[in-house]
mmCIF file of C-alpha atoms in Angstrom:
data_model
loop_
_atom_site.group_PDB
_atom_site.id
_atom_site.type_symbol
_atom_site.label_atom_id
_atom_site.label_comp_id
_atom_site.label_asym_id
_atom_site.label_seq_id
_atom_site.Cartn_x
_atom_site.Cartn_y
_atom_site.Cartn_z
ATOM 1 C CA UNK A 1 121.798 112.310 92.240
ATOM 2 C CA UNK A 2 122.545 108.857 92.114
ATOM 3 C CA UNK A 3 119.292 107.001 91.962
ATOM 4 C CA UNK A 4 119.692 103.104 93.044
ATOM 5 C CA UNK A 5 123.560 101.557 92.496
ATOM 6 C CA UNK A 6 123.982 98.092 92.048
ATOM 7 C CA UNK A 7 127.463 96.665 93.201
ATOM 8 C CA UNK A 8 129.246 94.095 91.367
ATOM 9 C CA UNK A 9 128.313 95.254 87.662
ATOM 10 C CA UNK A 10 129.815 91.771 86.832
ATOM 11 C CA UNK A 11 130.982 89.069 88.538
ATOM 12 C CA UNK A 12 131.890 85.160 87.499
ATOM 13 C CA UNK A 13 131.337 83.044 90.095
ATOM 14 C CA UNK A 14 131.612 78.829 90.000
ATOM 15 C CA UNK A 15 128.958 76.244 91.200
ATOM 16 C CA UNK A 16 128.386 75.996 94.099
ATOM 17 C CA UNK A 17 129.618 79.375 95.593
ATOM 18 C CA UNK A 18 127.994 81.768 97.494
ATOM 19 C CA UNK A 19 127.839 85.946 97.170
ATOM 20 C CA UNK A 20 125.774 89.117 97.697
ATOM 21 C CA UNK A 21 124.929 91.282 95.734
ATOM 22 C CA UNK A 22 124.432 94.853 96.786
ATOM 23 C CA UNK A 23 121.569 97.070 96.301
ATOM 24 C CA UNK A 24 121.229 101.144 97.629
ATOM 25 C CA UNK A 25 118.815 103.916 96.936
ATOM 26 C CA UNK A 26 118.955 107.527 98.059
ATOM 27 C CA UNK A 27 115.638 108.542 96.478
ATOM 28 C CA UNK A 28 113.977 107.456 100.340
ATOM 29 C CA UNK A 29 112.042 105.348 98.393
ATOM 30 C CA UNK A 30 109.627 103.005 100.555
ATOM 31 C CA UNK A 31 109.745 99.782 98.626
ATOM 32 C CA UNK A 32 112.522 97.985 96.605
ATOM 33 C CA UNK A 33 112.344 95.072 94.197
ATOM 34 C CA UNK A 34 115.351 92.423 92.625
ATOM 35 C CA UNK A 35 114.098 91.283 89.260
ATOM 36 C CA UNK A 36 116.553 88.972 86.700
ATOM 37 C CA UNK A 37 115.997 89.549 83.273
ATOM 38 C CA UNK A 38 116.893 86.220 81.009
ATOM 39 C CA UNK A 39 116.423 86.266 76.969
ATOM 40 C CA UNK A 40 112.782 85.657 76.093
ATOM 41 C CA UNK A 41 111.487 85.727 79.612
ATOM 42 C CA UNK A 42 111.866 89.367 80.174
ATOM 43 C CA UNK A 43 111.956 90.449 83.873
ATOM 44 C CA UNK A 44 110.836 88.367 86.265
ATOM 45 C CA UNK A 45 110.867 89.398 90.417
ATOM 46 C CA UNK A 46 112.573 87.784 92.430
ATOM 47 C CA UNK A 47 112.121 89.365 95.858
ATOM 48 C CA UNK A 48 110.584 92.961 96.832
ATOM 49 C CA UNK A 49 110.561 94.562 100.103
ATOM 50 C CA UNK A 50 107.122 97.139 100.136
ATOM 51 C CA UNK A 51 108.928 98.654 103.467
ATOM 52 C CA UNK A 52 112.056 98.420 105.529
ATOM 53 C CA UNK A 53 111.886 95.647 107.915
ATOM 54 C CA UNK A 54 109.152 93.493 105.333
ATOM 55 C CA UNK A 55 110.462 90.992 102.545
ATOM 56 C CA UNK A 56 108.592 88.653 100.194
ATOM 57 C CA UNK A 57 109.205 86.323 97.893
ATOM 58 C CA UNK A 58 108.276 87.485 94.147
ATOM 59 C CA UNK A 59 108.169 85.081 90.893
ATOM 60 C CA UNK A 60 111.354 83.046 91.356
ATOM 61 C CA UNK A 61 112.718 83.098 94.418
ATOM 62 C CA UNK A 62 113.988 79.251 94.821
ATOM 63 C CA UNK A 63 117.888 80.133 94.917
ATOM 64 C CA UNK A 64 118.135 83.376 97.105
ATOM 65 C CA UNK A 65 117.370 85.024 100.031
ATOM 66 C CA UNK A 66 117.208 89.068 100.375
ATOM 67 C CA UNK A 67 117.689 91.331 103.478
ATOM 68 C CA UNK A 68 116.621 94.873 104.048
ATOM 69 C CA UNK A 69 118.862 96.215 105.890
ATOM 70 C CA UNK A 70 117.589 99.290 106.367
ATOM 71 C CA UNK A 71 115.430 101.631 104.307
ATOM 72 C CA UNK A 72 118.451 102.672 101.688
ATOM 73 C CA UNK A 73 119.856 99.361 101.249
ATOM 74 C CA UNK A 74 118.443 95.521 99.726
ATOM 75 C CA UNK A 75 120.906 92.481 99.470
ATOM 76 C CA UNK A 76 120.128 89.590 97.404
ATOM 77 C CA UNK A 77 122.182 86.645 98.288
ATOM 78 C CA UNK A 78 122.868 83.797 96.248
ATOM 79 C CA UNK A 79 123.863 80.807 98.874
ATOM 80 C CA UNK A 80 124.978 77.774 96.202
ATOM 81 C CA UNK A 81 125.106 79.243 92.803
ATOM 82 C CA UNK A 82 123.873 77.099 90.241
ATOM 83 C CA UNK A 83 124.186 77.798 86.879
ATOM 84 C CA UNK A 84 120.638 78.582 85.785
ATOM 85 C CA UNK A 85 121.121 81.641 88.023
ATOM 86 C CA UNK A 86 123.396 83.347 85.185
ATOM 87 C CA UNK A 87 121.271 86.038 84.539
ATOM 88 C CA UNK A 88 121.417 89.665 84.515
ATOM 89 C CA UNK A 89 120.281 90.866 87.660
ATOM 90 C CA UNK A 90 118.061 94.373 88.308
ATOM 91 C CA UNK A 91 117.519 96.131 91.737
ATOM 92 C CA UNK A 92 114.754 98.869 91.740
ATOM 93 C CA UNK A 93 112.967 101.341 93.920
ATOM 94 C CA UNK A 94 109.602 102.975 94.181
ATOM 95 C CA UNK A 95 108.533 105.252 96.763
ATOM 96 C CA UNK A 96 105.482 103.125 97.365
ATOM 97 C CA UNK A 97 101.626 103.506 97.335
ATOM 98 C CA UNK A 98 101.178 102.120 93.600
ATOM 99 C CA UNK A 99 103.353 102.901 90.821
ATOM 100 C CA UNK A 100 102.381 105.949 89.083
ATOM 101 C CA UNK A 101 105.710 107.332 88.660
ATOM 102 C CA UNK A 102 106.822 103.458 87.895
ATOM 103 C CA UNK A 103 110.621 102.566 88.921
ATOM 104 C CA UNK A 104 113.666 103.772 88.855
ATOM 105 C CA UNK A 105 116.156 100.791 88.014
ATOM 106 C CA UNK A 106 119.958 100.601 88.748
ATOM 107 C CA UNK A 107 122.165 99.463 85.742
ATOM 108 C CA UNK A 108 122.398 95.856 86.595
ATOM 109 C CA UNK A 109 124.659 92.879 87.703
ATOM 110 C CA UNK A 110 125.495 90.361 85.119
ATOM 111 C CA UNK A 111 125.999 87.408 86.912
ATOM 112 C CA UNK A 112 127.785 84.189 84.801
ATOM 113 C CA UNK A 113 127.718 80.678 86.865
ATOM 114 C CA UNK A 114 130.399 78.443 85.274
ATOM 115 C CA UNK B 1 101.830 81.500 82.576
ATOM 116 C CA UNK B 2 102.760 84.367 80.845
ATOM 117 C CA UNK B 3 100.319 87.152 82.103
ATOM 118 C CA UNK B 4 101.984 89.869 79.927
ATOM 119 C CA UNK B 5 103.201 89.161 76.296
ATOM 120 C CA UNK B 6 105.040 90.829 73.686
ATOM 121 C CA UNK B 7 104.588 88.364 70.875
ATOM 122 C CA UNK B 8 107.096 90.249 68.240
ATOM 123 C CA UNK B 9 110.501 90.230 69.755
ATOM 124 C CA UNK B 10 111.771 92.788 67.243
ATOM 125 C CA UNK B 11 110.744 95.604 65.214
ATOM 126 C CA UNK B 12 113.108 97.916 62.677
ATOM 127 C CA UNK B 13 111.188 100.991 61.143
ATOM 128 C CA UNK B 14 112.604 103.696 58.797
ATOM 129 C CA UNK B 15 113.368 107.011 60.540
ATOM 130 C CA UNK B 16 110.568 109.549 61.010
ATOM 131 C CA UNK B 17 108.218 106.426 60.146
ATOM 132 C CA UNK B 18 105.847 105.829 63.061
ATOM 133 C CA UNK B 19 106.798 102.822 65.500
ATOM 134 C CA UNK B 20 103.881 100.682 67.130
ATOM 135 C CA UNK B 21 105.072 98.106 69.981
ATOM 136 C CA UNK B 22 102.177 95.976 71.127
ATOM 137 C CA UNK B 23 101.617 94.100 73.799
ATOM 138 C CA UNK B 24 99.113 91.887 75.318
ATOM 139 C CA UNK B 25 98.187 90.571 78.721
ATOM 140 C CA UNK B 26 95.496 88.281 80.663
ATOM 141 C CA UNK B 27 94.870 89.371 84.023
ATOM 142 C CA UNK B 28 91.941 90.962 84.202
ATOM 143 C CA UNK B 29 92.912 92.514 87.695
ATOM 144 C CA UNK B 30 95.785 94.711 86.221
ATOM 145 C CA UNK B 31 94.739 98.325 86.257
ATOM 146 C CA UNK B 32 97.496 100.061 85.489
ATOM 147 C CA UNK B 33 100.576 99.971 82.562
ATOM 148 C CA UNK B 34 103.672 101.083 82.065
ATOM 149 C CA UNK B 35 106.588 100.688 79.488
ATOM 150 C CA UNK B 36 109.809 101.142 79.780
ATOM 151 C CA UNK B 37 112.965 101.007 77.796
ATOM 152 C CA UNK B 38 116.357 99.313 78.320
ATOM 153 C CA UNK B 39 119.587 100.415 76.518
ATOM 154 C CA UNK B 40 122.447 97.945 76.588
ATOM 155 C CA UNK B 41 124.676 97.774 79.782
ATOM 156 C CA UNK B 42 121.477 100.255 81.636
ATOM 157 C CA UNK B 43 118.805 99.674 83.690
ATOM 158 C CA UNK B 44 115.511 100.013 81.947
ATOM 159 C CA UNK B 45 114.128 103.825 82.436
ATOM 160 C CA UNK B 46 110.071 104.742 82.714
ATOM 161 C CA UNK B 47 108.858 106.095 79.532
ATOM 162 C CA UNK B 48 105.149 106.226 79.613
ATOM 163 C CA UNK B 49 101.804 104.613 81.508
ATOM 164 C CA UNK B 50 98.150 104.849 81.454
ATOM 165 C CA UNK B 51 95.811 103.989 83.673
ATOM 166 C CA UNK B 52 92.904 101.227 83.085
ATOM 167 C CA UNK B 53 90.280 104.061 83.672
ATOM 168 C CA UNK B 54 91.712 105.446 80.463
ATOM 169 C CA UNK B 55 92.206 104.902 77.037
ATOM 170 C CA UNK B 56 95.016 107.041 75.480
ATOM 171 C CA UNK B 57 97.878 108.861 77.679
ATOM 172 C CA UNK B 58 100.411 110.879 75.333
ATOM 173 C CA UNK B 59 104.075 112.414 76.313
ATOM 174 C CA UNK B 60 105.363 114.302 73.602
ATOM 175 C CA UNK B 61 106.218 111.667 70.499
ATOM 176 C CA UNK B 62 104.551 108.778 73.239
ATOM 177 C CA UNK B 63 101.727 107.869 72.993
ATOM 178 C CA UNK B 64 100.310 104.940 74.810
ATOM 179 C CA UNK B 65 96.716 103.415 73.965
ATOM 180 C CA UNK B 66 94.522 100.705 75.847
ATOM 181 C CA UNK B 67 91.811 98.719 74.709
ATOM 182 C CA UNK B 68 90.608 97.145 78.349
ATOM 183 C CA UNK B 69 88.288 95.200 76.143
ATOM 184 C CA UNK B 70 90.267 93.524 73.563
ATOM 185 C CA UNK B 71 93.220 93.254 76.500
ATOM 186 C CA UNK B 72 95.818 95.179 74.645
ATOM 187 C CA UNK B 73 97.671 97.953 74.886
ATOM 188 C CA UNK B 74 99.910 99.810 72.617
ATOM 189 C CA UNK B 75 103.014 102.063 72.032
ATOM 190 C CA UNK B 76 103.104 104.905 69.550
ATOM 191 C CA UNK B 77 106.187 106.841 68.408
ATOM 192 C CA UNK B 78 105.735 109.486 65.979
ATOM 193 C CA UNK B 79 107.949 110.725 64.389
ATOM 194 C CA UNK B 80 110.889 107.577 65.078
ATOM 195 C CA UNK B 81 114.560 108.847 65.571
ATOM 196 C CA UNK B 82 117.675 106.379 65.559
ATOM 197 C CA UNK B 83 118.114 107.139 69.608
ATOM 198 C CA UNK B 84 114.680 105.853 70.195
ATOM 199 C CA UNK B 85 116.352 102.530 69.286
ATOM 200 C CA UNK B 86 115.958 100.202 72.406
ATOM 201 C CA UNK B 87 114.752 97.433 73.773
ATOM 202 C CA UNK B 88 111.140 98.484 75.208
ATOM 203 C CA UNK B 89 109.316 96.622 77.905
ATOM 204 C CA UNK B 90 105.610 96.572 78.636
ATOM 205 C CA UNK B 91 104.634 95.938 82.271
ATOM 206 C CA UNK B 92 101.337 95.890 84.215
ATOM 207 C CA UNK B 93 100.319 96.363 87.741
ATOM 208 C CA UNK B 94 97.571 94.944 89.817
ATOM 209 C CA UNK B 95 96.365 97.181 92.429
ATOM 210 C CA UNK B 96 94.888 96.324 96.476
ATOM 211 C CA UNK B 97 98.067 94.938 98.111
ATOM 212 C CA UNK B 98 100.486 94.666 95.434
ATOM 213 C CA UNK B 99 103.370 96.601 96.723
ATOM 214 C CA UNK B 100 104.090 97.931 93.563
ATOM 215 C CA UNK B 101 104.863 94.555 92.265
ATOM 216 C CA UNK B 102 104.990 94.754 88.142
ATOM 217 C CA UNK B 103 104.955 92.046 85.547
ATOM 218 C CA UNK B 104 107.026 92.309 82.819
ATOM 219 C CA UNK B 105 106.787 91.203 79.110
ATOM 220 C CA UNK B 106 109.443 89.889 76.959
ATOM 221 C CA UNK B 107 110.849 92.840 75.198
ATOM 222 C CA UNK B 108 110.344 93.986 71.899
ATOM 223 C CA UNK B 109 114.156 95.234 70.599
ATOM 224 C CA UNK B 110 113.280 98.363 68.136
ATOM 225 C CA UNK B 111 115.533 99.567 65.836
ATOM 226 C CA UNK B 112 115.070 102.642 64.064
ATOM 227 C CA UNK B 113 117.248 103.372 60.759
ATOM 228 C CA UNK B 114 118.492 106.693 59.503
#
Protein backbone atom coordinates (compact mmCIF):
# COMPACT_ATOMS: atom_id res chain seq x y z
CA UNK A 1 0.00 0.00 0.00
CA UNK A 2 1.53 3.02 -1.03
CA UNK A 3 -0.07 5.81 0.91
CA UNK A 4 0.51 9.43 -0.85
CA UNK A 5 3.92 9.62 -3.30
CA UNK A 6 5.45 12.74 -3.88
CA UNK A 7 7.40 13.04 -7.28
CA UNK A 8 10.56 14.79 -7.60
CA UNK A 9 12.15 13.78 -4.08
CA UNK A 10 14.68 16.55 -5.10
CA UNK A 11 15.03 18.83 -7.60
CA UNK A 12 17.41 22.18 -8.15
CA UNK A 13 15.83 24.50 -10.05
CA UNK A 14 17.22 28.40 -10.93
CA UNK A 15 15.30 31.76 -10.51
CA UNK A 16 13.00 32.34 -12.28
CA UNK A 17 11.89 28.84 -13.57
CA UNK A 18 8.85 27.20 -13.44
CA UNK A 19 7.83 23.28 -12.35
CA UNK A 20 5.22 20.97 -10.79
CA UNK A 21 5.41 19.08 -8.41
CA UNK A 22 3.39 15.93 -8.20
CA UNK A 23 1.18 14.72 -5.55
CA UNK A 24 -1.06 11.05 -5.55
CA UNK A 25 -2.97 9.16 -2.95
CA UNK A 26 -4.62 5.77 -3.20
CA UNK A 27 -6.05 5.78 0.33
CA UNK A 28 -9.53 7.56 -1.57
CA UNK A 29 -8.93 10.06 0.75
CA UNK A 30 -11.41 13.17 0.36
CA UNK A 31 -9.14 16.07 1.10
CA UNK A 32 -5.39 16.76 0.40
CA UNK A 33 -3.07 19.44 1.74
CA UNK A 34 0.75 20.89 0.41
CA UNK A 35 2.52 22.18 3.48
CA UNK A 36 6.56 23.43 3.29
CA UNK A 37 8.37 22.87 6.25
CA UNK A 38 11.43 25.60 6.70
CA UNK A 39 13.87 25.47 9.95
CA UNK A 40 12.17 27.17 12.90
CA UNK A 41 8.87 27.72 11.21
CA UNK A 42 7.75 24.18 11.21
CA UNK A 43 4.99 23.34 8.66
CA UNK A 44 3.15 25.81 7.29
CA UNK A 45 0.05 25.06 4.44
CA UNK A 46 0.26 26.16 1.56
CA UNK A 47 -2.82 25.00 -0.35
CA UNK A 48 -5.50 22.15 0.61
CA UNK A 49 -8.19 20.83 -1.46
CA UNK A 50 -11.23 19.49 1.27
CA UNK A 51 -12.71 17.68 -2.08
CA UNK A 52 -11.94 17.01 -5.69
CA UNK A 53 -12.94 19.83 -7.81
CA UNK A 54 -12.44 22.59 -4.51
CA UNK A 55 -8.97 24.38 -3.81
CA UNK A 56 -7.99 27.05 -1.28
CA UNK A 57 -5.37 28.93 -0.44
CA UNK A 58 -3.74 27.91 3.11
CA UNK A 59 -0.93 30.03 5.11
CA UNK A 60 1.45 30.97 2.29
CA UNK A 61 0.26 30.66 -0.83
CA UNK A 62 1.89 33.91 -2.66
CA UNK A 63 4.22 31.83 -5.16
CA UNK A 64 2.01 28.81 -6.32
CA UNK A 65 -0.96 27.67 -7.64
CA UNK A 66 -2.40 23.91 -7.06
CA UNK A 67 -4.81 21.80 -9.22
CA UNK A 68 -6.88 18.82 -8.29
CA UNK A 69 -6.99 16.94 -10.87
CA UNK A 70 -9.01 14.47 -9.81
CA UNK A 71 -9.69 12.83 -6.46
CA UNK A 72 -6.13 10.73 -6.38
CA UNK A 73 -3.99 13.38 -7.59
CA UNK A 74 -2.86 17.38 -6.24
CA UNK A 75 -0.20 19.45 -8.24
CA UNK A 76 1.47 22.32 -6.74
CA UNK A 77 3.05 24.49 -9.28
CA UNK A 78 5.68 26.85 -8.77
CA UNK A 79 5.37 29.51 -11.87
CA UNK A 80 8.77 31.87 -11.22
CA UNK A 81 10.79 30.25 -8.57
CA UNK A 82 12.29 32.52 -6.28
CA UNK A 83 14.62 31.57 -3.92
CA UNK A 84 12.76 31.90 -0.63
CA UNK A 85 10.72 28.98 -2.02
CA UNK A 86 13.74 26.48 -1.17
CA UNK A 87 12.02 24.57 1.20
CA UNK A 88 11.16 21.10 1.77
CA UNK A 89 7.91 20.50 0.46
CA UNK A 90 5.02 17.93 2.10
CA UNK A 91 1.82 16.64 0.28
CA UNK A 92 -0.79 14.94 2.61
CA UNK A 93 -4.16 13.29 2.66
CA UNK A 94 -7.05 12.84 5.00
CA UNK A 95 -10.16 11.18 4.24
CA UNK A 96 -12.06 14.20 5.45
CA UNK A 97 -14.75 15.07 8.10
CA UNK A 98 -12.12 16.31 10.85
CA UNK A 99 -8.96 14.72 11.57
CA UNK A 100 -9.25 12.05 14.03
CA UNK A 101 -7.08 9.65 12.38
CA UNK A 102 -4.76 12.91 11.49
CA UNK A 103 -2.65 12.60 8.07
CA UNK A 104 -0.87 10.48 6.31
CA UNK A 105 2.19 12.46 4.73
CA UNK A 106 4.31 11.46 1.64
CA UNK A 107 8.17 11.66 2.16
CA UNK A 108 8.72 15.05 0.73
CA UNK A 109 10.30 17.20 -2.11
CA UNK A 110 13.31 19.17 -1.24
CA UNK A 111 13.22 21.90 -3.41
CA UNK A 112 16.75 24.25 -3.65
CA UNK A 113 16.24 27.71 -5.73
CA UNK A 114 19.74 28.88 -6.76
CA UNK B 1 1.45 34.97 14.70
CA UNK B 2 2.49 31.86 15.86
CA UNK B 3 -0.78 30.08 17.07
CA UNK B 4 1.10 26.86 18.04
CA UNK B 5 4.61 26.93 19.74
CA UNK B 6 7.19 24.61 20.71
CA UNK B 7 9.47 26.93 22.61
CA UNK B 8 12.47 24.19 23.20
CA UNK B 9 13.74 23.21 19.84
CA UNK B 10 15.63 20.24 21.28
CA UNK B 11 15.56 17.79 23.94
CA UNK B 12 18.27 14.70 24.63
CA UNK B 13 17.19 12.32 27.58
CA UNK B 14 19.03 9.17 28.83
CA UNK B 15 17.45 5.89 27.65
CA UNK B 16 14.55 4.41 29.63
CA UNK B 17 14.40 8.07 31.25
CA UNK B 18 10.96 9.56 30.60
CA UNK B 19 10.74 12.24 27.66
CA UNK B 20 8.23 15.29 28.02
CA UNK B 21 7.78 17.51 24.70
CA UNK B 22 5.61 20.52 25.40
CA UNK B 23 3.91 22.62 23.49
CA UNK B 24 1.77 25.60 23.65
CA UNK B 25 -0.83 27.34 21.56
CA UNK B 26 -3.36 30.48 21.52
CA UNK B 27 -6.38 29.84 19.69
CA UNK B 28 -8.91 29.28 21.79
CA UNK B 29 -11.07 27.70 18.89
CA UNK B 30 -8.71 24.62 18.45
CA UNK B 31 -10.42 21.54 19.77
CA UNK B 32 -8.50 18.97 18.82
CA UNK B 33 -4.38 17.90 18.88
CA UNK B 34 -2.25 15.83 17.39
CA UNK B 35 1.59 15.13 17.25
CA UNK B 36 3.45 13.68 14.99
CA UNK B 37 6.98 12.69 14.31
CA UNK B 38 9.37 13.23 11.37
CA UNK B 39 12.49 11.06 10.73
CA UNK B 40 15.05 12.48 8.34
CA UNK B 41 14.41 12.11 4.51
CA UNK B 42 10.31 10.90 5.74
CA UNK B 43 7.25 12.42 5.91
CA UNK B 44 6.13 13.05 9.43
CA UNK B 45 3.82 9.92 10.68
CA UNK B 46 0.64 10.36 13.33
CA UNK B 47 1.64 9.29 16.69
CA UNK B 48 -0.96 10.36 19.12
CA UNK B 49 -4.09 13.06 19.67
CA UNK B 50 -6.58 14.00 22.18
CA UNK B 51 -9.45 15.69 21.96
CA UNK B 52 -10.27 19.20 23.82
CA UNK B 53 -13.21 17.39 25.65
CA UNK B 54 -10.42 15.44 27.27
CA UNK B 55 -7.59 15.60 29.34
CA UNK B 56 -5.20 12.59 28.99
CA UNK B 57 -5.27 10.08 25.82
CA UNK B 58 -2.49 7.23 26.21
CA UNK B 59 -1.10 4.66 23.34
CA UNK B 60 1.12 2.31 24.80
CA UNK B 61 4.54 4.35 26.01
CA UNK B 62 2.31 7.77 24.60
CA UNK B 63 0.82 9.52 26.49
CA UNK B 64 -0.60 12.85 25.58
CA UNK B 65 -2.04 15.39 28.31
CA UNK B 66 -4.08 18.76 27.91
CA UNK B 67 -4.59 21.44 30.17
CA UNK B 68 -7.48 23.53 28.04
CA UNK B 69 -7.01 25.98 30.83
CA UNK B 70 -3.45 26.78 31.09
CA UNK B 71 -3.39 26.26 26.95
CA UNK B 72 -0.88 23.50 26.92
CA UNK B 73 -0.54 20.30 26.02
CA UNK B 74 2.02 17.70 26.51
CA UNK B 75 3.91 14.54 25.29
CA UNK B 76 4.91 11.68 27.54
CA UNK B 77 7.25 8.80 26.68
CA UNK B 78 7.90 6.31 29.22
CA UNK B 79 10.15 4.33 29.12
CA UNK B 80 12.51 6.41 26.11
CA UNK B 81 14.32 4.06 23.54
CA UNK B 82 17.10 5.40 21.04
CA UNK B 83 14.42 4.77 17.94
CA UNK B 84 12.04 7.12 19.56
CA UNK B 85 14.69 9.68 18.51
CA UNK B 86 12.91 12.18 16.09
CA UNK B 87 11.91 15.27 15.40
CA UNK B 88 8.20 15.51 16.94
CA UNK B 89 5.62 18.01 15.86
CA UNK B 90 2.63 19.28 17.78
CA UNK B 91 -0.35 20.40 15.67
CA UNK B 92 -3.90 21.62 16.44
CA UNK B 93 -7.13 21.69 14.64
CA UNK B 94 -10.03 24.04 14.70
CA UNK B 95 -13.24 22.45 14.01
CA UNK B 96 -16.78 23.97 11.89
CA UNK B 97 -15.38 24.36 8.35
CA UNK B 98 -11.83 23.69 8.64
CA UNK B 99 -11.29 21.01 6.14
CA UNK B 100 -9.00 19.34 8.19
CA UNK B 101 -6.67 22.21 8.01
CA UNK B 102 -3.81 21.75 10.96
CA UNK B 103 -1.33 24.17 12.38
CA UNK B 104 1.87 23.10 13.03
CA UNK B 105 4.55 24.01 15.68
CA UNK B 106 8.18 24.28 15.25
CA UNK B 107 9.54 20.94 16.12
CA UNK B 108 11.15 19.83 19.06
CA UNK B 109 14.28 17.35 17.70
CA UNK B 110 14.53 14.53 20.64
CA UNK B 111 17.30 12.54 21.03
CA UNK B 112 17.37 9.68 23.18
CA UNK B 113 20.91 8.11 24.26
CA UNK B 114 21.72 4.49 24.95
Amino acid sequence: NAGVTQTPKFQVLKTGQSMTLQCAQDMNHNSMYWYRQDPGMGLRLIYYSASEGTTDKGEVPNGYNVSRLNKREFSLRLESAAPSQTSVYFCASNRGGGVGYGYTFGSGTRLTVV
Amino acid sequence: DQQVKQNSPSLSVQEGRISILNCDYTNSMFDYFLWYKKYPAEGPTFLISISSIKDKNEDGRFTVFLNKSAKHLSLHIVPSQPGDSAVYFCAAYAGGTSYGKLTFGQGTILTVHP
